[in-house]
């Protein structure tokens, strides 16, 4: 049984909530490093302070995916998660500019990122729920367009407010008014946009979704797989933690060691529960992770490299541009804040390119295939990072943003369009959540390791992070060549 085709208005309504979610993400990505530096954070601390994002994503997305697959209420299956996450994110956006200390700001970032993940993860599965496979590439392209448009608005907000006369400087330890009012606006935007999708869409009831899905494939008929490698992961985490202590490595790497230990212990617990007949969330999530389709496994490596580069971009563009192009490392100076505002313009530019490019991707994929389309996009991303590395003119950096915008459009569209065609529809939520593990794990690694790399090899020269970003984008393109389209 095929799902009804959606009109353009239907595609719009299904994905419009992403517009508000991305306004919030853009405000976070373009301004959190600025907030941390305004509150006294040093450049080599930024990656560690950003660690809230990947840790919350690692925990939240698989859990939300698991439960959203199994939820049905009078408000639907995915929509309760959209709305609950949006309300929490709005509260975090309102509170973050009032953080008076680094620790408070890091806690608010943790809450904001967890809330955005609660809203965002079910939106990925929502496209699979609502659209037939012949429309899924278009559906994810619509999401990408709204992500790009929302990011333009969020990235430009402080600069536009400054142009309207709102001050973009403040005394040490105080968040500039332009940033504060931009965050207030973002809180309103995410609520309005998500409410639009909640009100204008009606989800298919469970019995209709079951009819659309057809007979279950054998691997989804209740088989539980409990891998025995949990102790190995835990031992690796202990070894890494011991190495940090013995060699005097950056203390941020303790977080990575702790994450490995926690993952190993979770696998041990899940195996023990499964042996006793348990079928709780921990057992089922571990089992689904062990039974990932082959296409998802190959795409996971691509995501790992691509999102490592993106996290480098979001953390280090502000210190790179303010230092190398605007000549200042003092967060209280006019030159630094002018450079930080220009980063907002740059981020808006690459997201604007992505919003337009999203509608060209289905056309290109129809001619050269989804895999080659994504390889092209990733190589454009590598060219963008290389351009930032060698450019010292503010306006020439816009060329780098064109390349990165093409990559961003492809990263947000093509992996999901390829993945959706390889999944059992009954598992969209959990597998979209597990797929995002391979987005947040590289972010966790970058957040814990990159500060140590800068201190050891490039002290006071964060610009070299852009060379690393270019290299891992090339690795992502190479890994994509192993992926086969369904």
PDB file of N, CA, C and O in Angstrom, residues 73-141:
ATOM      1  N   UNK A  73      -0.641   8.921  20.873  1.00  0.00           N
ATOM      2  CA  UNK A  73      -1.548   9.624  21.772  1.00  0.00           C
ATOM      3  C   UNK A  73      -2.537  10.408  20.927  1.00  0.00           C
ATOM      4  O   UNK A  73      -2.473  10.407  19.698  1.00  0.00           O
ATOM      5  N   UNK A  74      -3.425  11.082  21.570  1.00  0.00           N
ATOM      6  CA  UNK A  74      -4.405  11.901  20.828  1.00  0.00           C
ATOM      7  C   UNK A  74      -3.705  12.995  20.027  1.00  0.00           C
ATOM      8  O   UNK A  74      -4.266  13.539  19.091  1.00  0.00           O
ATOM      9  N   UNK A  75      -2.457  13.325  20.387  1.00  0.00           N
ATOM     10  CA  UNK A  75      -1.696  14.350  19.668  1.00  0.00           C
ATOM     11  C   UNK A  75      -0.768  13.749  18.607  1.00  0.00           C
ATOM     12  O   UNK A  75      -0.046  14.481  17.934  1.00  0.00           O
ATOM     13  N   UNK A  76      -0.750  12.405  18.469  1.00  0.00           N
ATOM     14  CA  UNK A  76       0.049  11.780  17.443  1.00  0.00           C
ATOM     15  C   UNK A  76       1.241  11.021  17.989  1.00  0.00           C
ATOM     16  O   UNK A  76       1.332  10.726  19.193  1.00  0.00           O
ATOM     17  N   UNK A  77       2.162  10.740  17.088  1.00  0.00           N
ATOM     18  CA  UNK A  77       3.324   9.905  17.386  1.00  0.00           C
ATOM     19  C   UNK A  77       4.581  10.734  17.591  1.00  0.00           C
ATOM     20  O   UNK A  77       5.287  10.583  18.594  1.00  0.00           O
ATOM     21  N   UNK A  78       4.888  11.605  16.651  1.00  0.00           N
ATOM     22  CA  UNK A  78       6.105  12.424  16.727  1.00  0.00           C
ATOM     23  C   UNK A  78       5.825  13.818  17.284  1.00  0.00           C
ATOM     24  O   UNK A  78       6.715  14.432  17.886  1.00  0.00           O
ATOM     25  N   UNK A  79       4.612  14.336  17.066  1.00  0.00           N
ATOM     26  CA  UNK A  79       4.361  15.749  17.396  1.00  0.00           C
ATOM     27  C   UNK A  79       4.512  16.094  18.878  1.00  0.00           C
ATOM     28  O   UNK A  79       4.967  17.200  19.201  1.00  0.00           O
ATOM     29  N   UNK A  80       4.160  15.208  19.821  1.00  0.00           N
ATOM     30  CA  UNK A  80       4.402  15.564  21.227  1.00  0.00           C
ATOM     31  C   UNK A  80       5.876  15.851  21.521  1.00  0.00           C
ATOM     32  O   UNK A  80       6.195  16.727  22.339  1.00  0.00           O
ATOM     33  N   UNK A  81       6.768  15.124  20.850  1.00  0.00           N
ATOM     34  CA  UNK A  81       8.201  15.357  21.057  1.00  0.00           C
ATOM     35  C   UNK A  81       8.632  16.676  20.435  1.00  0.00           C
ATOM     36  O   UNK A  81       9.464  17.395  21.002  1.00  0.00           O
ATOM     37  N   UNK A  82       8.087  17.001  19.218  1.00  0.00           N
ATOM     38  CA  UNK A  82       8.400  18.307  18.609  1.00  0.00           C
ATOM     39  C   UNK A  82       8.138  19.425  19.605  1.00  0.00           C
ATOM     40  O   UNK A  82       8.974  20.288  19.855  1.00  0.00           O
ATOM     41  N   UNK A  83       6.899  19.402  20.132  1.00  0.00           N
ATOM     42  CA  UNK A  83       6.436  20.536  20.930  1.00  0.00           C
ATOM     43  C   UNK A  83       7.132  20.610  22.283  1.00  0.00           C
ATOM     44  O   UNK A  83       7.527  21.691  22.735  1.00  0.00           O
ATOM     45  N   UNK A  84       7.283  19.461  22.949  1.00  0.00           N
ATOM     46  CA  UNK A  84       7.949  19.470  24.251  1.00  0.00           C
ATOM     47  C   UNK A  84       9.378  19.988  24.148  1.00  0.00           C
ATOM     48  O   UNK A  84       9.822  20.804  24.973  1.00  0.00           O
ATOM     49  N   UNK A  85      10.109  19.542  23.133  1.00  0.00           N
ATOM     50  CA  UNK A  85      11.475  20.027  22.940  1.00  0.00           C
ATOM     51  C   UNK A  85      11.525  21.506  22.637  1.00  0.00           C
ATOM     52  O   UNK A  85      12.418  22.227  23.113  1.00  0.00           O
ATOM     53  N   UNK A  86      10.545  22.000  21.854  1.00  0.00           N
ATOM     54  CA  UNK A  86      10.530  23.422  21.490  1.00  0.00           C
ATOM     55  C   UNK A  86      10.315  24.306  22.716  1.00  0.00           C
ATOM     56  O   UNK A  86      10.942  25.367  22.851  1.00  0.00           O
ATOM     57  N   UNK A  87       9.432  23.886  23.607  1.00  0.00           N
ATOM     58  CA  UNK A  87       9.175  24.677  24.822  1.00  0.00           C
ATOM     59  C   UNK A  87      10.440  24.755  25.681  1.00  0.00           C
ATOM     60  O   UNK A  87      10.831  25.835  26.158  1.00  0.00           O
ATOM     61  N   UNK A  88      11.101  23.619  25.879  1.00  0.00           N
ATOM     62  CA  UNK A  88      12.328  23.613  26.684  1.00  0.00           C
ATOM     63  C   UNK A  88      13.437  24.435  26.017  1.00  0.00           C
ATOM     64  O   UNK A  88      14.184  25.157  26.698  1.00  0.00           O
ATOM     65  N   UNK A  89      13.553  24.343  24.697  1.00  0.00           N
ATOM     66  CA  UNK A  89      14.579  25.110  23.983  1.00  0.00           C
ATOM     67  C   UNK A  89      14.330  26.605  24.109  1.00  0.00           C
ATOM     68  O   UNK A  89      15.272  27.397  24.262  1.00  0.00           O
ATOM     69  N   UNK A  90      13.055  27.013  24.047  1.00  0.00           N
ATOM     70  CA  UNK A  90      12.737  28.435  24.182  1.00  0.00           C
ATOM     71  C   UNK A  90      13.157  28.955  25.557  1.00  0.00           C
ATOM     72  O   UNK A  90      13.699  30.070  25.681  1.00  0.00           O
ATOM     73  N   UNK A  91      12.934  28.156  26.595  1.00  0.00           N
ATOM     74  CA  UNK A  91      13.361  28.562  27.938  1.00  0.00           C
ATOM     75  C   UNK A  91      14.876  28.697  28.018  1.00  0.00           C
ATOM     76  O   UNK A  91      15.399  29.648  28.629  1.00  0.00           O
ATOM     77  N   UNK A  92      15.602  27.764  27.390  1.00  0.00           N
ATOM     78  CA  UNK A  92      17.067  27.821  27.416  1.00  0.00           C
ATOM     79  C   UNK A  92      17.580  29.024  26.634  1.00  0.00           C
ATOM     80  O   UNK A  92      18.537  29.692  27.055  1.00  0.00           O
ATOM     81  N   UNK A  93      16.966  29.325  25.497  1.00  0.00           N
ATOM     82  CA  UNK A  93      17.379  30.495  24.705  1.00  0.00           C
ATOM     83  C   UNK A  93      17.169  31.780  25.486  1.00  0.00           C
ATOM     84  O   UNK A  93      17.977  32.712  25.414  1.00  0.00           O
ATOM     85  N   UNK A  94      16.086  31.843  26.213  1.00  0.00           N
ATOM     86  CA  UNK A  94      15.826  33.049  27.016  1.00  0.00           C
ATOM     87  C   UNK A  94      16.835  33.177  28.153  1.00  0.00           C
ATOM     88  O   UNK A  94      17.271  34.277  28.495  1.00  0.00           O
ATOM     89  N   UNK A  95      17.254  32.038  28.730  1.00  0.00           N
ATOM     90  CA  UNK A  95      18.122  32.090  29.895  1.00  0.00           C
ATOM     91  C   UNK A  95      19.597  32.245  29.593  1.00  0.00           C
ATOM     92  O   UNK A  95      20.333  32.847  30.378  1.00  0.00           O
ATOM     93  N   UNK A  96      20.066  31.743  28.434  1.00  0.00           N
ATOM     94  CA  UNK A  96      21.507  31.728  28.173  1.00  0.00           C
ATOM     95  C   UNK A  96      22.153  33.111  28.209  1.00  0.00           C
ATOM     96  O   UNK A  96      23.246  33.269  28.782  1.00  0.00           O
ATOM     97  N   UNK A  97      21.568  34.155  27.614  1.00  0.00           N
ATOM     98  CA  UNK A  97      22.241  35.465  27.644  1.00  0.00           C
ATOM     99  C   UNK A  97      22.369  36.058  29.044  1.00  0.00           C
ATOM    100  O   UNK A  97      23.065  37.054  29.233  1.00  0.00           O
ATOM    101  N   UNK A  98      21.671  35.459  30.012  1.00  0.00           N
ATOM    102  CA  UNK A  98      21.748  35.972  31.382  1.00  0.00           C
ATOM    103  C   UNK A  98      22.737  35.181  32.230  1.00  0.00           C
ATOM    104  O   UNK A  98      22.843  35.415  33.440  1.00  0.00           O
ATOM    105  N   UNK A  99      23.440  34.237  31.599  1.00  0.00           N
ATOM    106  CA  UNK A  99      24.458  33.477  32.332  1.00  0.00           C
ATOM    107  C   UNK A  99      25.565  34.426  32.766  1.00  0.00           C
ATOM    108  O   UNK A  99      26.163  35.121  31.948  1.00  0.00           O
ATOM    109  N   UNK A 100      25.844  34.431  34.048  1.00  0.00           N
ATOM    110  CA  UNK A 100      26.856  35.348  34.548  1.00  0.00           C
ATOM    111  C   UNK A 100      28.220  34.720  34.731  1.00  0.00           C
ATOM    112  O   UNK A 100      29.167  35.392  35.133  1.00  0.00           O
ATOM    113  N   UNK A 101      28.333  33.420  34.444  1.00  0.00           N
ATOM    114  CA  UNK A 101      29.596  32.705  34.625  1.00  0.00           C
ATOM    115  C   UNK A 101      29.705  31.618  33.579  1.00  0.00           C
ATOM    116  O   UNK A 101      28.704  31.163  33.017  1.00  0.00           O
ATOM    117  N   UNK A 102      30.936  31.180  33.319  1.00  0.00           N
ATOM    118  CA  UNK A 102      31.178  30.148  32.322  1.00  0.00           C
ATOM    119  C   UNK A 102      30.399  28.867  32.630  1.00  0.00           C
ATOM    120  O   UNK A 102      29.809  28.255  31.733  1.00  0.00           O
ATOM    121  N   UNK A 103      30.376  28.443  33.879  1.00  0.00           N
ATOM    122  CA  UNK A 103      29.695  27.200  34.236  1.00  0.00           C
ATOM    123  C   UNK A 103      28.203  27.310  33.950  1.00  0.00           C
ATOM    124  O   UNK A 103      27.590  26.381  33.408  1.00  0.00           O
ATOM    125  N   UNK A 104      27.616  28.455  34.294  1.00  0.00           N
ATOM    126  CA  UNK A 104      26.197  28.652  34.030  1.00  0.00           C
ATOM    127  C   UNK A 104      25.908  28.612  32.536  1.00  0.00           C
ATOM    128  O   UNK A 104      24.932  27.997  32.091  1.00  0.00           O
ATOM    129  N   UNK A 105      26.759  29.249  31.751  1.00  0.00           N
ATOM    130  CA  UNK A 105      26.572  29.244  30.298  1.00  0.00           C
ATOM    131  C   UNK A 105      26.684  27.830  29.741  1.00  0.00           C
ATOM    132  O   UNK A 105      25.919  27.438  28.849  1.00  0.00           O
ATOM    133  N   UNK A 106      27.635  27.032  30.249  1.00  0.00           N
ATOM    134  CA  UNK A 106      27.793  25.654  29.780  1.00  0.00           C
ATOM    135  C   UNK A 106      26.561  24.817  30.124  1.00  0.00           C
ATOM    136  O   UNK A 106      26.103  23.996  29.325  1.00  0.00           O
ATOM    137  N   UNK A 107      25.985  25.046  31.319  1.00  0.00           N
ATOM    138  CA  UNK A 107      24.769  24.327  31.717  1.00  0.00           C
ATOM    139  C   UNK A 107      23.603  24.704  30.807  1.00  0.00           C
ATOM    140  O   UNK A 107      22.820  23.841  30.374  1.00  0.00           O
ATOM    141  N   UNK A 108      23.474  25.986  30.497  1.00  0.00           N
ATOM    142  CA  UNK A 108      22.400  26.430  29.611  1.00  0.00           C
ATOM    143  C   UNK A 108      22.583  25.856  28.208  1.00  0.00           C
ATOM    144  O   UNK A 108      21.606  25.505  27.536  1.00  0.00           O
ATOM    145  N   UNK A 109      23.838  25.741  27.742  1.00  0.00           N
ATOM    146  CA  UNK A 109      24.084  25.118  26.442  1.00  0.00           C
ATOM    147  C   UNK A 109      23.659  23.653  26.478  1.00  0.00           C
ATOM    148  O   UNK A 109      23.090  23.137  25.507  1.00  0.00           O
ATOM    149  N   UNK A 110      23.928  22.977  27.571  1.00  0.00           N
ATOM    150  CA  UNK A 110      23.521  21.580  27.733  1.00  0.00           C
ATOM    151  C   UNK A 110      21.997  21.460  27.599  1.00  0.00           C
ATOM    152  O   UNK A 110      21.489  20.612  26.851  1.00  0.00           O
ATOM    153  N   UNK A 111      21.269  22.313  28.322  1.00  0.00           N
ATOM    154  CA  UNK A 111      19.807  22.277  28.257  1.00  0.00           C
ATOM    155  C   UNK A 111      19.307  22.603  26.857  1.00  0.00           C
ATOM    156  O   UNK A 111      18.398  21.941  26.334  1.00  0.00           O
ATOM    157  N   UNK A 112      19.903  23.615  26.230  1.00  0.00           N
ATOM    158  CA  UNK A 112      19.484  24.014  24.888  1.00  0.00           C
ATOM    159  C   UNK A 112      19.708  22.884  23.889  1.00  0.00           C
ATOM    160  O   UNK A 112      18.812  22.549  23.105  1.00  0.00           O
ATOM    161  N   UNK A 113      20.880  22.267  23.928  1.00  0.00           N
ATOM    162  CA  UNK A 113      21.172  21.226  22.952  1.00  0.00           C
ATOM    163  C   UNK A 113      20.308  19.995  23.169  1.00  0.00           C
ATOM    164  O   UNK A 113      19.829  19.382  22.202  1.00  0.00           O
ATOM    165  N   UNK A 114      20.075  19.628  24.420  1.00  0.00           N
ATOM    166  CA  UNK A 114      19.190  18.489  24.693  1.00  0.00           C
ATOM    167  C   UNK A 114      17.787  18.766  24.179  1.00  0.00           C
ATOM    168  O   UNK A 114      17.151  17.900  23.561  1.00  0.00           O
ATOM    169  N   UNK A 115      17.298  19.968  24.398  1.00  0.00           N
ATOM    170  CA  UNK A 115      15.936  20.327  23.981  1.00  0.00           C
ATOM    171  C   UNK A 115      15.814  20.340  22.464  1.00  0.00           C
ATOM    172  O   UNK A 115      14.815  19.849  21.897  1.00  0.00           O
ATOM    173  N   UNK A 116      16.818  20.878  21.779  1.00  0.00           N
ATOM    174  CA  UNK A 116      16.789  20.897  20.313  1.00  0.00           C
ATOM    175  C   UNK A 116      16.844  19.483  19.756  1.00  0.00           C
ATOM    176  O   UNK A 116      16.194  19.182  18.746  1.00  0.00           O
ATOM    177  N   UNK A 117      17.591  18.597  20.401  1.00  0.00           N
ATOM    178  CA  UNK A 117      17.638  17.206  19.962  1.00  0.00           C
ATOM    179  C   UNK A 117      16.298  16.502  20.147  1.00  0.00           C
ATOM    180  O   UNK A 117      15.897  15.679  19.323  1.00  0.00           O
ATOM    181  N   UNK A 118      15.586  16.828  21.225  1.00  0.00           N
ATOM    182  CA  UNK A 118      14.267  16.241  21.456  1.00  0.00           C
ATOM    183  C   UNK A 118      13.317  16.615  20.329  1.00  0.00           C
ATOM    184  O   UNK A 118      12.520  15.796  19.851  1.00  0.00           O
ATOM    185  N   UNK A 119      13.390  17.865  19.866  1.00  0.00           N
ATOM    186  CA  UNK A 119      12.537  18.303  18.757  1.00  0.00           C
ATOM    187  C   UNK A 119      13.026  17.787  17.417  1.00  0.00           C
ATOM    188  O   UNK A 119      12.231  17.358  16.565  1.00  0.00           O
ATOM    189  N   UNK A 120      14.329  17.832  17.190  1.00  0.00           N
ATOM    190  CA  UNK A 120      14.870  17.576  15.854  1.00  0.00           C
ATOM    191  C   UNK A 120      14.808  16.112  15.459  1.00  0.00           C
ATOM    192  O   UNK A 120      14.453  15.794  14.315  1.00  0.00           O
ATOM    193  N   UNK A 121      15.146  15.190  16.351  1.00  0.00           N
ATOM    194  CA  UNK A 121      15.258  13.789  15.968  1.00  0.00           C
ATOM    195  C   UNK A 121      13.947  13.247  15.388  1.00  0.00           C
ATOM    196  O   UNK A 121      13.962  12.614  14.322  1.00  0.00           O
ATOM    197  N   UNK A 122      12.787  13.488  16.027  1.00  0.00           N
ATOM    198  CA  UNK A 122      11.553  12.962  15.428  1.00  0.00           C
ATOM    199  C   UNK A 122      11.204  13.605  14.084  1.00  0.00           C
ATOM    200  O   UNK A 122      10.485  12.991  13.295  1.00  0.00           O
ATOM    201  N   UNK A 123      11.691  14.813  13.817  1.00  0.00           N
ATOM    202  CA  UNK A 123      11.428  15.428  12.516  1.00  0.00           C
ATOM    203  C   UNK A 123      12.055  14.611  11.386  1.00  0.00           C
ATOM    204  O   UNK A 123      11.484  14.521  10.287  1.00  0.00           O
ATOM    205  N   UNK A 124      13.233  14.024  11.609  1.00  0.00           N
ATOM    206  CA  UNK A 124      13.858  13.183  10.592  1.00  0.00           C
ATOM    207  C   UNK A 124      12.988  11.959  10.306  1.00  0.00           C
ATOM    208  O   UNK A 124      12.785  11.566   9.154  1.00  0.00           O
ATOM    209  N   UNK A 125      12.487  11.323  11.367  1.00  0.00           N
ATOM    210  CA  UNK A 125      11.617  10.165  11.185  1.00  0.00           C
ATOM    211  C   UNK A 125      10.266  10.565  10.607  1.00  0.00           C
ATOM    212  O   UNK A 125       9.633   9.780   9.896  1.00  0.00           O
ATOM    213  N   UNK A 126       9.822  11.777  10.888  1.00  0.00           N
ATOM    214  CA  UNK A 126       8.521  12.262  10.427  1.00  0.00           C
ATOM    215  C   UNK A 126       8.432  12.255   8.902  1.00  0.00           C
ATOM    216  O   UNK A 126       7.384  11.923   8.334  1.00  0.00           O
ATOM    217  N   UNK A 127       9.528  12.612   8.229  1.00  0.00           N
ATOM    218  CA  UNK A 127       9.540  12.569   6.766  1.00  0.00           C
ATOM    219  C   UNK A 127       9.299  11.151   6.284  1.00  0.00           C
ATOM    220  O   UNK A 127       8.519  10.908   5.353  1.00  0.00           O
ATOM    221  N   UNK A 128       9.959  10.176   6.919  1.00  0.00           N
ATOM    222  CA  UNK A 128       9.743   8.789   6.546  1.00  0.00           C
ATOM    223  C   UNK A 128       8.319   8.329   6.806  1.00  0.00           C
ATOM    224  O   UNK A 128       7.743   7.566   6.025  1.00  0.00           O
ATOM    225  N   UNK A 129       7.733   8.792   7.928  1.00  0.00           N
ATOM    226  CA  UNK A 129       6.348   8.431   8.244  1.00  0.00           C
ATOM    227  C   UNK A 129       5.361   8.968   7.212  1.00  0.00           C
ATOM    228  O   UNK A 129       4.416   8.284   6.822  1.00  0.00           O
ATOM    229  N   UNK A 130       5.564  10.203   6.796  1.00  0.00           N
ATOM    230  CA  UNK A 130       4.551  10.922   6.031  1.00  0.00           C
ATOM    231  C   UNK A 130       4.700  10.796   4.523  1.00  0.00           C
ATOM    232  O   UNK A 130       3.744  11.059   3.784  1.00  0.00           O
ATOM    233  N   UNK A 131       5.877  10.425   4.023  1.00  0.00           N
ATOM    234  CA  UNK A 131       6.138  10.439   2.582  1.00  0.00           C
ATOM    235  C   UNK A 131       6.496   9.058   2.062  1.00  0.00           C
ATOM    236  O   UNK A 131       7.199   8.302   2.719  1.00  0.00           O
ATOM    237  N   UNK A 132       6.026   8.755   0.849  1.00  0.00           N
ATOM    238  CA  UNK A 132       6.470   7.565   0.154  1.00  0.00           C
ATOM    239  C   UNK A 132       7.915   7.714  -0.283  1.00  0.00           C
ATOM    240  O   UNK A 132       8.461   8.818  -0.330  1.00  0.00           O
ATOM    241  N   UNK A 133       8.528   6.601  -0.622  1.00  0.00           N
ATOM    242  CA  UNK A 133       9.958   6.640  -0.939  1.00  0.00           C
ATOM    243  C   UNK A 133      10.260   7.510  -2.148  1.00  0.00           C
ATOM    244  O   UNK A 133      11.355   8.053  -2.264  1.00  0.00           O
ATOM    245  N   UNK A 134       9.293   7.665  -3.060  1.00  0.00           N
ATOM    246  CA  UNK A 134       9.544   8.491  -4.242  1.00  0.00           C
ATOM    247  C   UNK A 134       9.577   9.976  -3.912  1.00  0.00           C
ATOM    248  O   UNK A 134      10.021  10.784  -4.732  1.00  0.00           O
ATOM    249  N   UNK A 135       9.090  10.353  -2.716  1.00  0.00           N
ATOM    250  CA  UNK A 135       9.104  11.765  -2.319  1.00  0.00           C
ATOM    251  C   UNK A 135      10.078  12.053  -1.187  1.00  0.00           C
ATOM    252  O   UNK A 135      10.201  13.206  -0.763  1.00  0.00           O
ATOM    253  N   UNK A 136      10.777  11.051  -0.685  1.00  0.00           N
ATOM    254  CA  UNK A 136      11.603  11.276   0.502  1.00  0.00           C
ATOM    255  C   UNK A 136      12.790  12.193   0.229  1.00  0.00           C
ATOM    256  O   UNK A 136      13.146  13.009   1.086  1.00  0.00           O
ATOM    257  N   UNK A 137      13.415  12.078  -0.951  1.00  0.00           N
ATOM    258  CA  UNK A 137      14.513  12.997  -1.249  1.00  0.00           C
ATOM    259  C   UNK A 137      14.012  14.430  -1.261  1.00  0.00           C
ATOM    260  O   UNK A 137      14.650  15.336  -0.708  1.00  0.00           O
ATOM    261  N   UNK A 138      12.832  14.654  -1.859  1.00  0.00           N
ATOM    262  CA  UNK A 138      12.239  16.000  -1.866  1.00  0.00           C
ATOM    263  C   UNK A 138      11.906  16.445  -0.446  1.00  0.00           C
ATOM    264  O   UNK A 138      12.079  17.614  -0.092  1.00  0.00           O
ATOM    265  N   UNK A 139      11.427  15.505   0.386  1.00  0.00           N
ATOM    266  CA  UNK A 139      11.092  15.859   1.761  1.00  0.00           C
ATOM    267  C   UNK A 139      12.309  16.305   2.553  1.00  0.00           C
ATOM    268  O   UNK A 139      12.258  17.317   3.268  1.00  0.00           O
ATOM    269  N   UNK A 140      13.410  15.575   2.424  1.00  0.00           N
ATOM    270  CA  UNK A 140      14.625  15.977   3.130  1.00  0.00           C
ATOM    271  C   UNK A 140      15.221  17.245   2.529  1.00  0.00           C
ATOM    272  O   UNK A 140      15.856  18.041   3.236  1.00  0.00           O
ATOM    273  N   UNK A 141      15.007  17.460   1.219  1.00  0.00           N
ATOM    274  CA  UNK A 141      15.463  18.712   0.610  1.00  0.00           C
ATOM    275  C   UNK A 141      14.685  19.895   1.181  1.00  0.00           C
ATOM    276  O   UNK A 141      15.259  20.970   1.427  1.00  0.00           O
TER     277      UNK A 141
END
